[in-house]
mmCIF file of C-alpha atoms in Angstrom:
data_model
loop_
_atom_site.group_PDB
_atom_site.id
_atom_site.type_symbol
_atom_site.label_atom_id
_atom_site.label_comp_id
_atom_site.label_asym_id
_atom_site.label_seq_id
_atom_site.Cartn_x
_atom_site.Cartn_y
_atom_site.Cartn_z
ATOM 1 C CA MET Q 1 -94.798 24.924 -34.513
ATOM 2 C CA LYS Q 2 -94.765 21.969 -36.889
ATOM 3 C CA LEU Q 3 -91.990 19.993 -38.554
ATOM 4 C CA ASP Q 4 -93.654 20.367 -41.946
ATOM 5 C CA THR Q 5 -92.309 20.805 -45.451
ATOM 6 C CA GLU Q 6 -92.386 24.610 -45.124
ATOM 7 C CA PHE Q 7 -89.866 24.293 -42.290
ATOM 8 C CA ILE Q 8 -87.824 21.323 -43.568
ATOM 9 C CA ASN Q 9 -87.446 22.256 -47.244
ATOM 10 C CA PRO Q 10 -85.162 25.275 -46.691
ATOM 11 C CA PHE Q 11 -82.698 22.958 -44.890
ATOM 12 C CA LEU Q 12 -82.824 20.402 -47.704
ATOM 13 C CA ALA Q 13 -82.300 23.064 -50.375
ATOM 14 C CA ALA Q 14 -79.464 24.629 -48.362
ATOM 15 C CA THR Q 15 -77.780 21.237 -47.898
ATOM 16 C CA LEU Q 16 -77.724 20.644 -51.657
ATOM 17 C CA GLN Q 17 -76.498 24.173 -52.379
ATOM 18 C CA VAL Q 18 -73.737 24.214 -49.758
ATOM 19 C CA LEU Q 19 -72.278 20.874 -50.800
ATOM 20 C CA LYS Q 20 -72.468 21.743 -54.501
ATOM 21 C CA ILE Q 21 -70.842 25.172 -54.244
ATOM 22 C CA GLN Q 22 -68.322 24.547 -51.467
ATOM 23 C CA ALA Q 23 -67.340 20.914 -52.075
ATOM 24 C CA SER Q 24 -68.431 20.166 -55.683
ATOM 25 C CA VAL Q 25 -70.591 17.346 -54.310
ATOM 26 C CA SER Q 26 -73.954 16.556 -55.897
ATOM 27 C CA ALA Q 27 -76.527 15.163 -53.473
ATOM 28 C CA GLU Q 28 -80.175 14.184 -53.353
ATOM 29 C CA ALA Q 29 -82.523 13.543 -50.454
ATOM 30 C CA THR Q 30 -84.003 10.072 -50.190
ATOM 31 C CA LYS Q 31 -86.868 8.880 -47.985
ATOM 32 C CA ILE Q 32 -87.483 11.030 -44.902
ATOM 33 C CA TYR Q 33 -88.451 9.198 -41.696
ATOM 34 C CA LEU Q 34 -89.176 9.834 -38.043
ATOM 35 C CA LYS Q 35 -86.346 8.889 -35.689
ATOM 36 C CA LYS Q 36 -87.145 6.288 -33.036
ATOM 37 C CA PRO Q 37 -86.500 7.097 -29.350
ATOM 38 C CA GLY Q 38 -82.913 6.194 -28.359
ATOM 39 C CA GLU Q 39 -81.756 5.708 -31.954
ATOM 40 C CA LYS Q 40 -78.128 6.777 -32.393
ATOM 41 C CA LEU Q 41 -76.788 9.194 -34.960
ATOM 42 C CA LEU Q 42 -76.061 7.423 -38.183
ATOM 43 C CA GLY Q 43 -72.685 8.956 -38.990
ATOM 44 C CA ASP Q 44 -69.235 9.109 -37.370
ATOM 45 C CA ILE Q 45 -68.795 12.902 -37.520
ATOM 46 C CA SER Q 46 -71.639 15.288 -36.860
ATOM 47 C CA GLY Q 47 -72.085 19.038 -36.975
ATOM 48 C CA VAL Q 48 -74.726 20.301 -34.569
ATOM 49 C CA ILE Q 49 -76.382 23.696 -34.324
ATOM 50 C CA GLY Q 50 -79.169 24.840 -32.026
ATOM 51 C CA ILE Q 51 -82.183 26.607 -33.469
ATOM 52 C CA VAL Q 52 -83.311 29.494 -31.295
ATOM 53 C CA SER Q 53 -86.322 31.530 -32.263
ATOM 54 C CA THR Q 54 -88.764 33.827 -30.555
ATOM 55 C CA SER Q 55 -91.387 31.065 -30.576
ATOM 56 C CA PHE Q 56 -89.622 27.678 -30.615
ATOM 57 C CA ASN Q 57 -86.318 25.853 -30.154
ATOM 58 C CA GLY Q 58 -84.743 22.943 -31.949
ATOM 59 C CA SER Q 59 -81.591 21.641 -33.568
ATOM 60 C CA VAL Q 60 -80.105 20.686 -36.905
ATOM 61 C CA ILE Q 61 -77.514 17.941 -37.184
ATOM 62 C CA ILE Q 62 -75.612 16.863 -40.276
ATOM 63 C CA SER Q 63 -74.013 13.480 -39.706
ATOM 64 C CA PHE Q 64 -71.394 11.927 -42.004
ATOM 65 C CA PRO Q 65 -69.973 8.404 -42.139
ATOM 66 C CA ARG Q 66 -66.166 8.645 -41.995
ATOM 67 C CA GLN Q 67 -65.475 8.071 -45.694
ATOM 68 C CA THR Q 68 -68.215 10.448 -46.833
ATOM 69 C CA PHE Q 69 -66.769 13.154 -44.595
ATOM 70 C CA LEU Q 70 -63.261 12.601 -45.962
ATOM 71 C CA ASN Q 71 -64.615 12.810 -49.510
ATOM 72 C CA VAL Q 72 -66.498 16.035 -48.727
ATOM 73 C CA MET Q 73 -63.434 17.587 -47.077
ATOM 74 C CA SER Q 74 -61.296 16.588 -50.065
ATOM 75 C CA GLY Q 75 -63.787 18.393 -52.297
ATOM 76 C CA MET Q 76 -63.876 21.463 -50.066
ATOM 77 C CA LEU Q 77 -60.138 21.817 -49.605
ATOM 78 C CA GLY Q 78 -58.888 20.637 -52.981
ATOM 79 C CA GLU Q 79 -56.578 17.929 -51.661
ATOM 80 C CA THR Q 80 -57.120 14.286 -50.768
ATOM 81 C CA TYR Q 81 -57.729 13.460 -47.103
ATOM 82 C CA THR Q 82 -57.526 9.877 -45.870
ATOM 83 C CA ASP Q 83 -57.453 10.461 -42.091
ATOM 84 C CA LEU Q 84 -59.707 12.313 -39.694
ATOM 85 C CA THR Q 85 -57.162 14.853 -38.533
ATOM 86 C CA GLN Q 86 -57.987 17.550 -36.003
ATOM 87 C CA ASP Q 87 -57.655 20.336 -38.541
ATOM 88 C CA ILE Q 88 -60.485 19.065 -40.748
ATOM 89 C CA LEU Q 89 -62.943 17.904 -38.072
ATOM 90 C CA ASP Q 90 -64.409 21.381 -37.691
ATOM 91 C CA GLY Q 91 -65.433 21.147 -41.342
ATOM 92 C CA ALA Q 92 -68.606 19.384 -40.185
ATOM 93 C CA GLY Q 93 -69.388 22.441 -38.077
ATOM 94 C CA GLU Q 94 -68.672 24.804 -40.949
ATOM 95 C CA ILE Q 95 -70.974 22.862 -43.283
ATOM 96 C CA THR Q 96 -73.715 22.919 -40.630
ATOM 97 C CA ASN Q 97 -73.136 26.642 -40.145
ATOM 98 C CA MET Q 98 -73.503 27.342 -43.870
ATOM 99 C CA ILE Q 99 -76.629 25.176 -44.213
ATOM 100 C CA PHE Q 100 -78.187 26.859 -41.198
ATOM 101 C CA GLY Q 101 -77.275 30.329 -42.485
ATOM 102 C CA GLN Q 102 -78.867 29.665 -45.877
ATOM 103 C CA ALA Q 103 -81.998 28.061 -44.412
ATOM 104 C CA LYS Q 104 -82.347 30.861 -41.867
ATOM 105 C CA VAL Q 105 -82.774 33.434 -44.639
ATOM 106 C CA SER Q 106 -85.691 31.493 -46.161
ATOM 107 C CA LEU Q 107 -87.275 30.800 -42.774
ATOM 108 C CA ASN Q 108 -87.039 34.390 -41.606
ATOM 109 C CA GLU Q 109 -88.584 35.628 -44.852
ATOM 110 C CA LYS Q 110 -91.582 33.571 -43.692
ATOM 111 C CA GLY Q 111 -91.485 35.197 -40.263
ATOM 112 C CA TYR Q 112 -89.945 32.419 -38.142
ATOM 113 C CA GLY Q 113 -87.565 34.785 -36.333
ATOM 114 C CA VAL Q 114 -84.642 32.333 -36.224
ATOM 115 C CA GLN Q 115 -81.459 33.671 -34.633
ATOM 116 C CA MET Q 116 -77.870 32.834 -35.598
ATOM 117 C CA ALA Q 117 -75.915 30.364 -33.476
ATOM 118 C CA LEU Q 118 -72.469 28.793 -33.354
ATOM 119 C CA PRO Q 119 -72.123 25.121 -34.384
ATOM 120 C CA SER Q 120 -70.403 22.275 -32.522
ATOM 121 C CA VAL Q 121 -68.799 19.072 -33.791
ATOM 122 C CA ILE Q 122 -69.052 15.631 -32.224
ATOM 123 C CA PHE Q 123 -67.326 12.545 -33.548
ATOM 124 C CA GLY Q 124 -66.642 8.887 -32.790
ATOM 125 C CA LYS Q 125 -68.125 5.583 -33.944
ATOM 126 C CA ASP Q 126 -71.756 5.133 -32.864
ATOM 127 C CA HIS Q 127 -71.851 8.460 -31.082
ATOM 128 C CA SER Q 128 -75.134 9.677 -29.741
ATOM 129 C CA LEU Q 129 -76.538 13.025 -28.724
ATOM 130 C CA LEU Q 130 -79.271 13.661 -26.206
ATOM 131 C CA SER Q 131 -81.735 16.003 -27.795
ATOM 132 C CA ALA Q 132 -82.433 19.161 -25.851
ATOM 133 C CA THR Q 133 -85.867 19.224 -27.392
ATOM 134 C CA GLN Q 134 -88.788 16.969 -26.600
ATOM 135 C CA GLY Q 135 -90.374 17.051 -30.014
ATOM 136 C CA PRO Q 136 -90.178 14.631 -32.941
ATOM 137 C CA ILE Q 137 -86.903 14.237 -34.853
ATOM 138 C CA ILE Q 138 -86.994 14.012 -38.634
ATOM 139 C CA VAL Q 139 -84.137 12.192 -40.377
ATOM 140 C CA VAL Q 140 -83.390 13.026 -44.004
ATOM 141 C CA PRO Q 141 -80.974 10.535 -45.594
ATOM 142 C CA PHE Q 142 -79.000 11.847 -48.557
ATOM 143 C CA SER Q 143 -77.112 10.001 -51.262
ATOM 144 C CA SER Q 144 -74.309 11.934 -52.912
ATOM 145 C CA THR Q 145 -71.232 11.698 -55.074
ATOM 146 C CA ALA Q 146 -69.237 11.711 -51.810
ATOM 147 C CA GLY Q 147 -71.335 8.942 -50.195
ATOM 148 C CA ASN Q 148 -74.381 8.791 -47.940
ATOM 149 C CA PHE Q 149 -75.024 11.210 -45.084
ATOM 150 C CA PHE Q 150 -77.919 12.292 -42.876
ATOM 151 C CA VAL Q 151 -79.580 15.494 -41.758
ATOM 152 C CA GLU Q 152 -81.641 15.482 -38.566
ATOM 153 C CA ILE Q 153 -84.046 18.260 -37.690
ATOM 154 C CA SER Q 154 -85.864 18.514 -34.373
ATOM 155 C CA LEU Q 155 -88.204 21.093 -32.923
ATOM 156 C CA SER Q 156 -90.072 21.707 -29.717
ATOM 157 C CA LYS Q 157 -92.946 24.030 -28.873
ATOM 158 C CA MET E 1 -56.155 43.795 -58.448
ATOM 159 C CA PHE E 2 -54.239 43.586 -55.153
ATOM 160 C CA SER E 3 -50.526 42.919 -55.496
ATOM 161 C CA PRO E 4 -49.622 39.270 -54.772
ATOM 162 C CA LYS E 5 -47.317 40.642 -52.074
ATOM 163 C CA THR E 6 -50.229 42.187 -50.168
ATOM 164 C CA LYS E 7 -50.140 41.141 -46.525
ATOM 165 C CA VAL E 8 -53.473 39.369 -45.909
ATOM 166 C CA LEU E 9 -55.084 38.436 -42.596
ATOM 167 C CA VAL E 10 -57.650 35.590 -42.783
ATOM 168 C CA VAL E 11 -59.874 35.394 -39.685
ATOM 169 C CA ASP E 12 -62.212 32.497 -38.925
ATOM 170 C CA ASP E 13 -62.787 30.284 -35.890
ATOM 171 C CA MET E 14 -63.135 27.287 -38.223
ATOM 172 C CA SER E 15 -59.756 26.048 -39.459
ATOM 173 C CA THR E 16 -61.460 24.467 -42.464
ATOM 174 C CA MET E 17 -62.779 27.820 -43.669
ATOM 175 C CA ARG E 18 -59.401 29.496 -43.066
ATOM 176 C CA LYS E 19 -57.834 26.767 -45.236
ATOM 177 C CA ILE E 20 -60.405 27.326 -48.002
ATOM 178 C CA VAL E 21 -59.869 31.083 -48.100
ATOM 179 C CA ALA E 22 -56.064 30.743 -47.818
ATOM 180 C CA LYS E 23 -55.994 28.173 -50.623
ATOM 181 C CA ILE E 24 -57.972 30.444 -52.938
ATOM 182 C CA LEU E 25 -55.636 33.325 -52.112
ATOM 183 C CA LYS E 26 -52.572 31.146 -52.790
ATOM 184 C CA ASP E 27 -54.112 29.986 -56.076
ATOM 185 C CA LEU E 28 -54.520 33.668 -56.971
ATOM 186 C CA GLY E 29 -50.834 34.254 -56.262
ATOM 187 C CA PHE E 30 -50.912 35.762 -52.759
ATOM 188 C CA THR E 31 -47.852 34.757 -50.725
ATOM 189 C CA ASP E 32 -48.117 36.643 -47.417
ATOM 190 C CA ILE E 33 -51.117 35.137 -45.624
ATOM 191 C CA THR E 34 -51.618 35.040 -41.854
ATOM 192 C CA GLU E 35 -54.448 33.118 -40.183
ATOM 193 C CA ALA E 36 -56.235 34.068 -36.952
ATOM 194 C CA ALA E 37 -58.862 32.034 -35.082
ATOM 195 C CA ASP E 38 -60.930 34.955 -33.754
ATOM 196 C CA GLY E 39 -61.234 38.717 -33.795
ATOM 197 C CA GLN E 40 -59.094 39.242 -30.712
ATOM 198 C CA ILE E 41 -56.167 37.281 -32.155
ATOM 199 C CA ALA E 42 -56.651 39.179 -35.415
ATOM 200 C CA TRP E 43 -56.581 42.493 -33.554
ATOM 201 C CA ASP E 44 -53.286 41.500 -31.925
ATOM 202 C CA HIS E 45 -51.828 40.729 -35.363
ATOM 203 C CA LEU E 46 -53.087 44.003 -36.804
ATOM 204 C CA THR E 47 -51.774 46.168 -33.986
ATOM 205 C CA LYS E 48 -48.467 44.385 -33.377
ATOM 206 C CA SER E 49 -47.336 43.651 -36.916
ATOM 207 C CA PRO E 50 -44.218 45.652 -37.889
ATOM 208 C CA THR E 51 -45.562 45.912 -41.437
ATOM 209 C CA PRO E 52 -49.212 46.854 -42.054
ATOM 210 C CA TYR E 53 -51.784 44.398 -43.356
ATOM 211 C CA GLY E 54 -53.163 45.322 -46.776
ATOM 212 C CA LEU E 55 -56.342 43.257 -46.532
ATOM 213 C CA VAL E 56 -58.496 41.582 -43.857
ATOM 214 C CA ILE E 57 -60.882 38.752 -44.793
ATOM 215 C CA SER E 58 -62.942 37.874 -41.735
ATOM 216 C CA ASP E 59 -65.771 35.625 -40.642
ATOM 217 C CA TRP E 60 -68.625 37.304 -38.726
ATOM 218 C CA ASN E 61 -69.692 34.800 -36.033
ATOM 219 C CA MET E 62 -66.739 33.945 -33.818
ATOM 220 C CA PRO E 63 -66.192 33.583 -30.076
ATOM 221 C CA ASN E 64 -64.274 36.241 -28.074
ATOM 222 C CA CYS E 65 -64.420 38.981 -30.713
ATOM 223 C CA SER E 66 -66.724 38.746 -33.742
ATOM 224 C CA GLY E 67 -65.905 39.910 -37.234
ATOM 225 C CA MET E 68 -68.277 42.841 -36.790
ATOM 226 C CA GLU E 69 -66.545 43.888 -33.557
ATOM 227 C CA LEU E 70 -63.176 43.580 -35.283
ATOM 228 C CA LEU E 71 -64.424 45.687 -38.205
ATOM 229 C CA LYS E 72 -65.635 48.434 -35.841
ATOM 230 C CA LYS E 73 -62.303 48.445 -33.985
ATOM 231 C CA VAL E 74 -60.399 48.677 -37.260
ATOM 232 C CA ARG E 75 -62.580 51.500 -38.588
ATOM 233 C CA THR E 76 -62.135 53.583 -35.426
ATOM 234 C CA ASP E 77 -58.373 53.099 -35.157
ATOM 235 C CA GLU E 78 -56.403 55.990 -36.607
ATOM 236 C CA LYS E 79 -53.652 53.766 -38.060
ATOM 237 C CA LEU E 80 -55.860 50.910 -39.301
ATOM 238 C CA LYS E 81 -59.073 52.615 -40.418
ATOM 239 C CA LYS E 82 -58.229 52.511 -44.125
ATOM 240 C CA THR E 83 -57.453 48.778 -44.165
ATOM 241 C CA PRO E 84 -59.523 46.986 -46.845
ATOM 242 C CA PHE E 85 -61.966 44.681 -45.024
ATOM 243 C CA ILE E 86 -64.094 41.845 -46.445
ATOM 244 C CA LEU E 87 -66.580 39.845 -44.365
ATOM 245 C CA VAL E 88 -67.042 36.191 -45.381
ATOM 246 C CA THR E 89 -69.999 34.830 -43.518
ATOM 247 C CA ALA E 90 -73.111 32.673 -43.448
ATOM 248 C CA GLU E 91 -75.053 35.782 -42.318
ATOM 249 C CA ALA E 92 -77.007 36.407 -45.508
ATOM 250 C CA GLU E 93 -79.978 38.459 -44.375
ATOM 251 C CA HIS E 94 -80.496 41.982 -45.695
ATOM 252 C CA SER E 95 -80.512 43.526 -42.231
ATOM 253 C CA GLN E 96 -77.101 42.023 -41.494
ATOM 254 C CA VAL E 97 -75.634 43.112 -44.815
ATOM 255 C CA ALA E 98 -76.929 46.609 -44.094
ATOM 256 C CA ALA E 99 -75.370 46.557 -40.610
ATOM 257 C CA ALA E 100 -72.000 45.503 -42.044
ATOM 258 C CA ILE E 101 -72.099 48.259 -44.675
ATOM 259 C CA GLN E 102 -73.029 50.768 -41.978
ATOM 260 C CA ALA E 103 -69.981 49.619 -39.982
ATOM 261 C CA GLY E 104 -67.710 50.228 -42.971
ATOM 262 C CA VAL E 105 -67.178 46.841 -44.585
ATOM 263 C CA ASP E 106 -65.811 47.037 -48.142
ATOM 264 C CA GLN E 107 -67.356 43.836 -49.449
ATOM 265 C CA TYR E 108 -69.462 40.988 -48.179
ATOM 266 C CA VAL E 109 -69.147 37.337 -49.299
ATOM 267 C CA VAL E 110 -71.924 34.934 -48.339
ATOM 268 C CA LYS E 111 -70.985 31.320 -47.589
ATOM 269 C CA PRO E 112 -71.039 29.023 -49.481
ATOM 270 C CA PHE E 113 -68.960 30.757 -52.133
ATOM 271 C CA SER E 114 -66.876 29.814 -55.145
ATOM 272 C CA LYS E 115 -63.340 30.906 -55.998
ATOM 273 C CA ASP E 116 -64.805 33.167 -58.692
ATOM 274 C CA ALA E 117 -67.154 34.820 -56.198
ATOM 275 C CA LEU E 118 -64.277 35.681 -53.848
ATOM 276 C CA LEU E 119 -62.132 36.851 -56.763
ATOM 277 C CA ALA E 120 -64.905 39.221 -57.916
ATOM 278 C CA LYS E 121 -65.095 40.753 -54.428
ATOM 279 C CA LEU E 122 -61.301 41.106 -54.249
ATOM 280 C CA GLN E 123 -61.267 42.874 -57.596
ATOM 281 C CA SER E 124 -64.056 45.198 -56.492
ATOM 282 C CA VAL E 125 -62.277 46.152 -53.251
ATOM 283 C CA SER E 126 -58.936 46.561 -55.026
ATOM 284 C CA LYS E 127 -60.555 48.895 -57.559
ATOM 285 C CA LYS E 128 -62.151 50.937 -54.770
ATOM 286 C CA TYR E 129 -58.832 51.504 -53.003
ATOM 287 C CA ALA E 130 -56.960 52.203 -56.237
ATOM 288 C CA ALA E 131 -59.417 54.987 -57.137
#
C-alpha cells in the first residue's frame, strides 16, 4: 500500500469540498512534504480518524491553528466565535468525519475496502500525537480564506 | 412543507452538527426543536414525550445507539413507526444508502450539505406524508 496521489487526492478534494459547502471557506493545497520523526502537529486543534481497511491501517488528521479554527466554526455555524468553547471543539471531529466520509467513497470505488470510523478531537498548544502506524506521514498544508491549516495522512502495510 | 410547529428531534453525537441542523431549522421557522447526543437518548425522548415528535433528523454513526439502530426501533414500534425520519450522515456509499432505504428511512442527506439541500429533503418528506 502506497501513499501515492491515487490515495491522497480523494482526501484533498474532500477537504476543499467540505470546507466550501459546510463553512463557505475556499481553500487550496500548497506544497506537500514528508513529516520528520518526532515533529509535532502544526495546529492547536486537531480532528483525528483512524483508517481501517481489509489490507492496511492508517490515520487522517486535520489540524487547525486556533484562529483558523474559530474562523471555520464561524462559517459553519453562522455566528462569530472568538473563544475555543467546549461546544465547538468537536467541530474539528465533524470536519474530519465529513472529509473521511467523502474520501472513503472515492477510495472504495477503487477497491480499497475502507471502513467507517468515529473521529476524535485533541487540542492544546504544541500538542502531539503518537502515530499508531509505522509508515511515512504526508503533510498537506492548506491556505484558505479562514487561514492556514494542515492535513496529515499516514499509512502502514 | 412541515408546519413550523412540528416537534423535531435532532440527533447527533457532535454538538457542532446538532447546532448546524438546528440553526437551519430555526431559519426555516421551526420553533420546537429538541437535541439528543445519541440514539439511546433520542429513543428516550421519543418514547417519553407527552406529545409526539413529527420529525426525526438523525446522524448515522454514533456511540451507544446508531442512527440506523434508532431508525429500526422507530419503524418497529407501533406508536412511532409512522414518524418521518431523515438520516444526515457522512455515509455516502450506495450500499449504505440502500441499507437505510431498506430500513425505512424517508430521506437521506449526505454531509457536507447546504441549507438548500436540507430544505429540499424536508419538502420531499413533507410531501410524502401529506399524500
